Amino acid sequence: QVQLVESGGGLVQSGGSLRLSCAASGIIFSIYDMGWYRQAPGKQRELVAAITTNGRTDYSDSVVGRFTISRDNAKNTVYLQMNSLKPEDTAVYYCNARYAPGAFQSPYWGQGTQVTVSS
């Protein structure tokens, strides 16, 4: 019933831009903190950006100034605007939803979308 569906990934040249979208269903979106994670082959999954129900944002140091996370509660969608992309941004990007009022609850994950940045 709960679904997080990412879209917007693809192949882009270094310096280019992509906007990822994650459409959520089956949850009360407005009470979930949302995040974007990424995982490159052979590496651990890492937090890229997060946005709380109150609009507070956090970013990995590696993307500060280049990426922007936002959410549209009316559309049950969280976005990740990625500018000035670098080859090291290449990874599978995953959408994450965490129930804000309840600590220690298992989050939901999307299936991921591939982002490949060519040099």
mmCIF file of N, CA and C in Angstrom:
data_model
loop_
_atom_site.group_PDB
_atom_site.id
_atom_site.type_symbol
_atom_site.label_atom_id
_atom_site.label_comp_id
_atom_site.label_asym_id
_atom_site.label_seq_id
_atom_site.Cartn_x
_atom_site.Cartn_y
_atom_site.Cartn_z
ATOM 1 N N GLN A 1 0.821 -1.205 0.000
ATOM 2 C CA GLN A 1 0.000 0.000 0.000
ATOM 3 C C GLN A 1 0.858 1.259 0.000
ATOM 4 N N VAL A 2 1.889 1.247 0.834
ATOM 5 C CA VAL A 2 2.800 2.380 0.866
ATOM 6 C C VAL A 2 3.764 2.267 -0.307
ATOM 7 N N GLN A 3 3.872 3.334 -1.038
ATOM 8 C CA GLN A 3 4.764 3.373 -2.182
ATOM 9 C C GLN A 3 5.506 4.691 -2.243
ATOM 10 N N LEU A 4 6.782 4.596 -2.534
ATOM 11 C CA LEU A 4 7.602 5.740 -2.866
ATOM 12 C C LEU A 4 8.178 5.467 -4.243
ATOM 13 N N VAL A 5 7.857 6.307 -5.176
ATOM 14 C CA VAL A 5 8.246 6.089 -6.557
ATOM 15 C C VAL A 5 9.124 7.239 -7.014
ATOM 16 N N GLU A 6 10.386 6.925 -7.261
ATOM 17 C CA GLU A 6 11.332 7.928 -7.720
ATOM 18 C C GLU A 6 11.288 8.042 -9.239
ATOM 19 N N SER A 7 11.591 9.219 -9.703
ATOM 20 C CA SER A 7 11.718 9.454 -11.126
ATOM 21 C C SER A 7 12.680 10.606 -11.346
ATOM 22 N N GLY A 8 13.125 10.739 -12.564
ATOM 23 C CA GLY A 8 13.973 11.856 -12.926
ATOM 24 C C GLY A 8 15.435 11.529 -13.099
ATOM 25 N N GLY A 9 15.825 10.318 -12.763
ATOM 26 C CA GLY A 9 17.207 9.946 -12.950
ATOM 27 C C GLY A 9 17.542 9.775 -14.415
ATOM 28 N N GLY A 10 18.817 9.654 -14.669
ATOM 29 C CA GLY A 10 19.262 9.487 -16.034
ATOM 30 C C GLY A 10 20.727 9.779 -16.176
ATOM 31 N N LEU A 11 21.124 9.948 -17.407
ATOM 32 C CA LEU A 11 22.509 10.237 -17.751
ATOM 33 C C LEU A 11 22.647 11.713 -18.070
ATOM 34 N N VAL A 12 23.617 12.336 -17.449
ATOM 35 C CA VAL A 12 23.847 13.752 -17.650
ATOM 36 C C VAL A 12 25.346 14.011 -17.672
ATOM 37 N N GLN A 13 25.732 15.025 -18.395
ATOM 38 C CA GLN A 13 27.141 15.395 -18.440
ATOM 39 C C GLN A 13 27.553 16.147 -17.186
ATOM 40 N N SER A 14 28.821 16.064 -16.885
ATOM 41 C CA SER A 14 29.363 16.822 -15.771
ATOM 42 C C SER A 14 29.006 18.296 -15.922
ATOM 43 N N GLY A 15 28.556 18.885 -14.820
ATOM 44 C CA GLY A 15 28.123 20.264 -14.839
ATOM 45 C C GLY A 15 26.653 20.451 -15.120
ATOM 46 N N GLY A 16 25.990 19.393 -15.508
ATOM 47 C CA GLY A 16 24.583 19.468 -15.826
ATOM 48 C C GLY A 16 23.702 19.366 -14.600
ATOM 49 N N SER A 17 22.403 19.312 -14.861
ATOM 50 C CA SER A 17 21.419 19.306 -13.792
ATOM 51 C C SER A 17 20.386 18.220 -14.013
ATOM 52 N N LEU A 18 19.855 17.742 -12.918
ATOM 53 C CA LEU A 18 18.726 16.829 -12.916
ATOM 54 C C LEU A 18 17.832 17.180 -11.749
ATOM 55 N N ARG A 19 16.567 16.897 -11.901
ATOM 56 C CA ARG A 19 15.649 17.016 -10.780
ATOM 57 C C ARG A 19 14.978 15.681 -10.543
ATOM 58 N N LEU A 20 15.219 15.139 -9.373
ATOM 59 C CA LEU A 20 14.583 13.898 -8.977
ATOM 60 C C LEU A 20 13.272 14.187 -8.268
ATOM 61 N N SER A 21 12.318 13.333 -8.489
ATOM 62 C CA SER A 21 11.039 13.427 -7.816
ATOM 63 C C SER A 21 10.735 12.110 -7.123
ATOM 64 N N CYS A 22 10.062 12.197 -6.013
ATOM 65 C CA CYS A 22 9.604 11.023 -5.291
ATOM 66 C C CYS A 22 8.161 11.244 -4.909
ATOM 67 N N ALA A 23 7.294 10.473 -5.509
ATOM 68 C CA ALA A 23 5.871 10.563 -5.235
ATOM 69 C C ALA A 23 5.481 9.495 -4.232
ATOM 70 N N ALA A 24 4.874 9.920 -3.154
ATOM 71 C CA ALA A 24 4.493 9.017 -2.081
ATOM 72 C C ALA A 24 2.993 8.765 -2.103
ATOM 73 N N SER A 25 2.629 7.558 -1.762
ATOM 74 C CA SER A 25 1.234 7.207 -1.600
ATOM 75 C C SER A 25 1.102 6.238 -0.439
ATOM 76 N N GLY A 26 -0.065 6.210 0.160
ATOM 77 C CA GLY A 26 -0.307 5.308 1.267
ATOM 78 C C GLY A 26 0.151 5.817 2.615
ATOM 79 N N ILE A 27 0.636 7.038 2.676
ATOM 80 C CA ILE A 27 1.043 7.659 3.928
ATOM 81 C C ILE A 27 0.454 9.056 4.011
ATOM 82 N N ILE A 28 0.366 9.548 5.230
ATOM 83 C CA ILE A 28 0.025 10.951 5.411
ATOM 84 C C ILE A 28 1.324 11.716 5.241
ATOM 85 N N PHE A 29 1.543 12.172 4.048
ATOM 86 C CA PHE A 29 2.834 12.704 3.648
ATOM 87 C C PHE A 29 3.315 13.826 4.554
ATOM 88 N N SER A 30 2.400 14.665 4.978
ATOM 89 C CA SER A 30 2.774 15.864 5.722
ATOM 90 C C SER A 30 3.370 15.578 7.099
ATOM 91 N N ILE A 31 3.209 14.381 7.610
ATOM 92 C CA ILE A 31 3.776 14.053 8.913
ATOM 93 C C ILE A 31 5.005 13.148 8.798
ATOM 94 N N TYR A 32 5.547 13.043 7.612
ATOM 95 C CA TYR A 32 6.749 12.269 7.388
ATOM 96 C C TYR A 32 7.915 13.167 7.027
ATOM 97 N N ASP A 33 9.022 12.953 7.711
ATOM 98 C CA ASP A 33 10.267 13.536 7.258
ATOM 99 C C ASP A 33 10.711 12.779 6.013
ATOM 100 N N MET A 34 11.264 13.500 5.074
ATOM 101 C CA MET A 34 11.657 12.905 3.809
ATOM 102 C C MET A 34 13.149 13.093 3.575
ATOM 103 N N GLY A 35 13.704 12.166 2.853
ATOM 104 C CA GLY A 35 15.121 12.265 2.565
ATOM 105 C C GLY A 35 15.491 11.605 1.264
ATOM 106 N N TRP A 36 16.638 11.994 0.790
ATOM 107 C CA TRP A 36 17.260 11.358 -0.359
ATOM 108 C C TRP A 36 18.585 10.752 0.073
ATOM 109 N N TYR A 37 18.774 9.511 -0.265
ATOM 110 C CA TYR A 37 20.017 8.794 -0.038
ATOM 111 C C TYR A 37 20.562 8.332 -1.372
ATOM 112 N N ARG A 38 21.827 8.014 -1.368
ATOM 113 C CA ARG A 38 22.408 7.462 -2.581
ATOM 114 C C ARG A 38 23.417 6.379 -2.224
ATOM 115 N N GLN A 39 23.605 5.491 -3.164
ATOM 116 C CA GLN A 39 24.542 4.401 -2.984
ATOM 117 C C GLN A 39 25.251 4.119 -4.297
ATOM 118 N N ALA A 40 26.546 4.239 -4.256
ATOM 119 C CA ALA A 40 27.378 3.901 -5.393
ATOM 120 C C ALA A 40 27.880 2.478 -5.225
ATOM 121 N N PRO A 41 28.221 1.814 -6.318
ATOM 122 C CA PRO A 41 28.708 0.438 -6.216
ATOM 123 C C PRO A 41 29.898 0.316 -5.275
ATOM 124 N N GLY A 42 29.818 -0.651 -4.376
ATOM 125 C CA GLY A 42 30.896 -0.894 -3.445
ATOM 126 C C GLY A 42 30.973 0.070 -2.282
ATOM 127 N N LYS A 43 30.007 0.956 -2.170
ATOM 128 C CA LYS A 43 30.012 1.932 -1.099
ATOM 129 C C LYS A 43 28.731 1.843 -0.288
ATOM 130 N N GLN A 44 28.792 2.391 0.907
ATOM 131 C CA GLN A 44 27.628 2.407 1.775
ATOM 132 C C GLN A 44 26.618 3.445 1.309
ATOM 133 N N ARG A 45 25.374 3.171 1.627
ATOM 134 C CA ARG A 45 24.344 4.157 1.354
ATOM 135 C C ARG A 45 24.540 5.360 2.265
ATOM 136 N N GLU A 46 24.431 6.536 1.698
ATOM 137 C CA GLU A 46 24.664 7.742 2.458
ATOM 138 C C GLU A 46 23.528 8.729 2.277
ATOM 139 N N LEU A 47 23.308 9.501 3.309
ATOM 140 C CA LEU A 47 22.312 10.557 3.254
ATOM 141 C C LEU A 47 22.822 11.684 2.373
ATOM 142 N N VAL A 48 21.994 12.097 1.449
ATOM 143 C CA VAL A 48 22.307 13.225 0.588
ATOM 144 C C VAL A 48 21.660 14.493 1.107
ATOM 145 N N ALA A 49 20.372 14.416 1.364
ATOM 146 C CA ALA A 49 19.619 15.565 1.837
ATOM 147 C C ALA A 49 18.369 15.083 2.532
ATOM 148 N N ALA A 50 17.901 15.868 3.475
ATOM 149 C CA ALA A 50 16.684 15.539 4.197
ATOM 150 C C ALA A 50 15.888 16.797 4.449
ATOM 151 N N ILE A 51 14.605 16.620 4.553
ATOM 152 C CA ILE A 51 13.726 17.734 4.865
ATOM 153 C C ILE A 51 12.663 17.241 5.831
ATOM 154 N N THR A 52 12.488 17.977 6.903
ATOM 155 C CA THR A 52 11.538 17.583 7.923
ATOM 156 C C THR A 52 10.143 18.054 7.568
ATOM 157 N N THR A 53 9.202 17.651 8.400
ATOM 158 C CA THR A 53 7.829 18.099 8.209
ATOM 159 C C THR A 53 7.706 19.609 8.343
ATOM 160 N N ASN A 54 8.620 20.215 9.070
ATOM 161 C CA ASN A 54 8.610 21.658 9.263
ATOM 162 C C ASN A 54 9.458 22.415 8.244
ATOM 163 N N GLY A 55 10.037 21.696 7.311
ATOM 164 C CA GLY A 55 10.804 22.339 6.268
ATOM 165 C C GLY A 55 12.269 22.537 6.567
ATOM 166 N N ARG A 56 12.749 22.012 7.665
ATOM 167 C CA ARG A 56 14.174 22.085 7.960
ATOM 168 C C ARG A 56 14.931 21.151 7.042
ATOM 169 N N THR A 57 16.025 21.621 6.507
ATOM 170 C CA THR A 57 16.811 20.837 5.568
ATOM 171 C C THR A 57 18.202 20.566 6.101
ATOM 172 N N ASP A 58 18.738 19.447 5.690
ATOM 173 C CA ASP A 58 20.103 19.070 5.989
ATOM 174 C C ASP A 58 20.705 18.465 4.746
ATOM 175 N N TYR A 59 21.990 18.726 4.543
ATOM 176 C CA TYR A 59 22.679 18.257 3.361
ATOM 177 C C TYR A 59 24.005 17.627 3.710
ATOM 178 N N SER A 60 24.361 16.649 2.927
ATOM 179 C CA SER A 60 25.723 16.158 2.974
ATOM 180 C C SER A 60 26.678 17.272 2.571
ATOM 181 N N ASP A 61 27.819 17.316 3.211
ATOM 182 C CA ASP A 61 28.801 18.342 2.867
ATOM 183 C C ASP A 61 29.179 18.304 1.391
ATOM 184 N N SER A 62 29.121 17.150 0.811
ATOM 185 C CA SER A 62 29.545 17.002 -0.568
ATOM 186 C C SER A 62 28.577 17.619 -1.573
ATOM 187 N N VAL A 63 27.370 17.948 -1.136
ATOM 188 C CA VAL A 63 26.384 18.490 -2.068
ATOM 189 C C VAL A 63 25.909 19.881 -1.694
ATOM 190 N N VAL A 64 26.368 20.400 -0.574
ATOM 191 C CA VAL A 64 25.951 21.729 -0.158
ATOM 192 C C VAL A 64 26.267 22.749 -1.246
ATOM 193 N N GLY A 65 25.285 23.567 -1.536
ATOM 194 C CA GLY A 65 25.457 24.581 -2.556
ATOM 195 C C GLY A 65 25.142 24.113 -3.950
ATOM 196 N N ARG A 66 24.992 22.822 -4.132
ATOM 197 C CA ARG A 66 24.690 22.277 -5.452
ATOM 198 C C ARG A 66 23.307 21.627 -5.513
ATOM 199 N N PHE A 67 22.915 20.987 -4.428
ATOM 200 C CA PHE A 67 21.642 20.281 -4.385
ATOM 201 C C PHE A 67 20.662 21.023 -3.497
ATOM 202 N N THR A 68 19.400 20.920 -3.831
ATOM 203 C CA THR A 68 18.339 21.507 -3.030
ATOM 204 C C THR A 68 17.204 20.511 -2.888
ATOM 205 N N ILE A 69 16.833 20.238 -1.658
ATOM 206 C CA ILE A 69 15.694 19.372 -1.403
ATOM 207 C C ILE A 69 14.484 20.246 -1.096
ATOM 208 N N SER A 70 13.345 19.822 -1.573
ATOM 209 C CA SER A 70 12.110 20.544 -1.314
ATOM 210 C C SER A 70 10.968 19.553 -1.281
ATOM 211 N N ARG A 71 9.851 20.006 -0.776
ATOM 212 C CA ARG A 71 8.689 19.134 -0.726
ATOM 213 C C ARG A 71 7.438 19.920 -1.050
ATOM 214 N N ASP A 72 6.493 19.238 -1.622
ATOM 215 C CA ASP A 72 5.195 19.796 -1.935
ATOM 216 C C ASP A 72 4.167 18.873 -1.310
ATOM 217 N N ASN A 73 3.683 19.263 -0.158
ATOM 218 C CA ASN A 73 2.762 18.392 0.568
ATOM 219 C C ASN A 73 1.447 18.188 -0.175
ATOM 220 N N ALA A 74 1.040 19.178 -0.935
ATOM 221 C CA ALA A 74 -0.193 19.050 -1.695
ATOM 222 C C ALA A 74 -0.087 17.973 -2.768
ATOM 223 N N LYS A 75 1.130 17.723 -3.225
ATOM 224 C CA LYS A 75 1.362 16.718 -4.252
ATOM 225 C C LYS A 75 1.979 15.438 -3.709
ATOM 226 N N ASN A 76 2.172 15.375 -2.399
ATOM 227 C CA ASN A 76 2.806 14.212 -1.779
ATOM 228 C C ASN A 76 4.134 13.867 -2.450
ATOM 229 N N THR A 77 4.906 14.884 -2.721
ATOM 230 C CA THR A 77 6.121 14.697 -3.494
ATOM 231 C C THR A 77 7.285 15.452 -2.878
ATOM 232 N N VAL A 78 8.423 14.805 -2.865
ATOM 233 C CA VAL A 78 9.666 15.437 -2.464
ATOM 234 C C VAL A 78 10.589 15.468 -3.673
ATOM 235 N N TYR A 79 11.345 16.536 -3.789
ATOM 236 C CA TYR A 79 12.210 16.752 -4.933
ATOM 237 C C TYR A 79 13.659 16.894 -4.491
ATOM 238 N N LEU A 80 14.529 16.589 -5.403
ATOM 239 C CA LEU A 80 15.936 16.875 -5.224
ATOM 240 C C LEU A 80 16.447 17.515 -6.500
ATOM 241 N N GLN A 81 16.670 18.806 -6.428
ATOM 242 C CA GLN A 81 17.252 19.523 -7.547
ATOM 243 C C GLN A 81 18.760 19.413 -7.456
ATOM 244 N N MET A 82 19.369 18.869 -8.476
ATOM 245 C CA MET A 82 20.798 18.623 -8.492
ATOM 246 C C MET A 82 21.423 19.451 -9.604
ATOM 247 N N ASN A 83 22.261 20.373 -9.215
ATOM 248 C CA ASN A 83 22.965 21.225 -10.156
ATOM 249 C C ASN A 83 24.463 20.974 -10.057
ATOM 250 N N SER A 84 25.161 21.423 -11.062
ATOM 251 C CA SER A 84 26.619 21.291 -11.097
ATOM 252 C C SER A 84 27.057 19.869 -10.789
ATOM 253 N N LEU A 85 26.428 18.940 -11.438
ATOM 254 C CA LEU A 85 26.686 17.539 -11.152
ATOM 255 C C LEU A 85 28.109 17.143 -11.502
ATOM 256 N N LYS A 86 28.627 16.248 -10.704
ATOM 257 C CA LYS A 86 29.976 15.737 -10.854
ATOM 258 C C LYS A 86 29.933 14.225 -11.037
ATOM 259 N N PRO A 87 30.948 13.654 -11.653
ATOM 260 C CA PRO A 87 30.966 12.196 -11.798
ATOM 261 C C PRO A 87 30.832 11.463 -10.467
ATOM 262 N N GLU A 88 31.352 12.032 -9.396
ATOM 263 C CA GLU A 88 31.246 11.391 -8.102
ATOM 264 C C GLU A 88 29.832 11.396 -7.534
ATOM 265 N N ASP A 89 28.915 12.095 -8.180
ATOM 266 C CA ASP A 89 27.515 12.028 -7.797
ATOM 267 C C ASP A 89 26.821 10.798 -8.369
ATOM 268 N N THR A 90 27.495 10.075 -9.219
ATOM 269 C CA THR A 90 26.916 8.891 -9.828
ATOM 270 C C THR A 90 26.561 7.865 -8.758
ATOM 271 N N ALA A 91 25.314 7.454 -8.745
ATOM 272 C CA ALA A 91 24.824 6.518 -7.741
ATOM 273 C C ALA A 91 23.369 6.214 -8.035
ATOM 274 N N VAL A 92 22.857 5.241 -7.321
ATOM 275 C CA VAL A 92 21.420 5.036 -7.268
ATOM 276 C C VAL A 92 20.886 5.893 -6.137
ATOM 277 N N TYR A 93 19.905 6.695 -6.445
ATOM 278 C CA TYR A 93 19.324 7.603 -5.473
ATOM 279 C C TYR A 93 17.999 7.047 -4.977
ATOM 280 N N TYR A 94 17.858 7.012 -3.666
ATOM 281 C CA TYR A 94 16.698 6.428 -3.027
ATOM 282 C C TYR A 94 15.927 7.470 -2.226
ATOM 283 N N CYS A 95 14.648 7.397 -2.331
ATOM 284 C CA CYS A 95 13.760 8.223 -1.540
ATOM 285 C C CYS A 95 13.449 7.519 -0.230
ATOM 286 N N ASN A 96 13.384 8.282 0.831
ATOM 287 C CA ASN A 96 13.155 7.750 2.167
ATOM 288 C C ASN A 96 12.074 8.555 2.863
ATOM 289 N N ALA A 97 11.205 7.858 3.565
ATOM 290 C CA ALA A 97 10.158 8.493 4.350
ATOM 291 C C ALA A 97 10.198 7.952 5.771
ATOM 292 N N ARG A 98 10.256 8.854 6.726
ATOM 293 C CA ARG A 98 10.337 8.474 8.130
ATOM 294 C C ARG A 98 9.211 9.133 8.899
ATOM 295 N N TYR A 99 8.481 8.352 9.631
ATOM 296 C CA TYR A 99 7.336 8.828 10.395
ATOM 297 C C TYR A 99 7.822 9.767 11.489
ATOM 298 N N ALA A 100 7.470 11.017 11.385
ATOM 299 C CA ALA A 100 8.018 12.026 12.281
ATOM 300 C C ALA A 100 7.571 11.889 13.738
ATOM 301 N N PRO A 101 6.300 11.623 14.017
ATOM 302 C CA PRO A 101 5.886 11.557 15.426
ATOM 303 C C PRO A 101 6.360 10.322 16.174
ATOM 304 N N GLY A 102 6.818 9.323 15.478
ATOM 305 C CA GLY A 102 7.179 8.078 16.128
ATOM 306 C C GLY A 102 8.635 7.709 15.930
ATOM 307 N N ALA A 103 9.387 7.758 17.002
ATOM 308 C CA ALA A 103 10.778 7.347 16.943
ATOM 309 C C ALA A 103 10.869 5.836 16.800
ATOM 310 N N PHE A 104 11.956 5.408 16.213
ATOM 311 C CA PHE A 104 12.287 3.994 16.096
ATOM 312 C C PHE A 104 11.337 3.217 15.180
ATOM 313 N N GLN A 105 10.637 3.912 14.332
ATOM 314 C CA GLN A 105 9.807 3.256 13.339
ATOM 315 C C GLN A 105 10.615 3.016 12.076
ATOM 316 N N SER A 106 10.401 1.883 11.462
ATOM 317 C CA SER A 106 11.120 1.574 10.240
ATOM 318 C C SER A 106 10.688 2.508 9.128
ATOM 319 N N PRO A 107 11.648 3.077 8.439
ATOM 320 C CA PRO A 107 11.287 3.975 7.348
ATOM 321 C C PRO A 107 10.871 3.219 6.099
ATOM 322 N N TYR A 108 10.279 3.957 5.194
ATOM 323 C CA TYR A 108 9.952 3.421 3.889
ATOM 324 C C TYR A 108 10.996 3.857 2.879
ATOM 325 N N TRP A 109 11.206 3.012 1.895
ATOM 326 C CA TRP A 109 12.191 3.266 0.856
ATOM 327 C C TRP A 109 11.586 3.073 -0.520
ATOM 328 N N GLY A 110 12.015 3.900 -1.430
ATOM 329 C CA GLY A 110 11.687 3.679 -2.817
ATOM 330 C C GLY A 110 12.633 2.676 -3.446
ATOM 331 N N GLN A 111 12.388 2.380 -4.695
ATOM 332 C CA GLN A 111 13.201 1.403 -5.402
ATOM 333 C C GLN A 111 14.495 1.984 -5.952
ATOM 334 N N GLY A 112 14.572 3.278 -6.013
ATOM 335 C CA GLY A 112 15.782 3.925 -6.469
ATOM 336 C C GLY A 112 15.724 4.330 -7.923
ATOM 337 N N THR A 113 16.483 5.340 -8.235
ATOM 338 C CA THR A 113 16.628 5.786 -9.605
ATOM 339 C C THR A 113 18.103 6.071 -9.876
ATOM 340 N N GLN A 114 18.570 5.610 -11.003
ATOM 341 C CA GLN A 114 19.985 5.719 -11.337
ATOM 342 C C GLN A 114 20.312 7.112 -11.845
ATOM 343 N N VAL A 115 21.346 7.677 -11.281
ATOM 344 C CA VAL A 115 21.905 8.928 -11.767
ATOM 345 C C VAL A 115 23.335 8.659 -12.192
ATOM 346 N N THR A 116 23.625 8.948 -13.433
ATOM 347 C CA THR A 116 24.963 8.755 -13.959
ATOM 348 C C THR A 116 25.459 10.067 -14.534
ATOM 349 N N VAL A 117 26.602 10.500 -14.055
ATOM 350 C CA VAL A 117 27.198 11.751 -14.504
ATOM 351 C C VAL A 117 28.475 11.412 -15.248
ATOM 352 N N SER A 118 28.507 11.748 -16.490
ATOM 353 C CA SER A 118 29.660 11.457 -17.318
ATOM 354 C C SER A 118 30.619 12.634 -17.317
ATOM 355 N N SER A 119 31.876 12.321 -17.510
ATOM 356 C CA SER A 119 32.899 13.349 -17.550
ATOM 357 C C SER A 119 33.170 13.830 -18.958
#
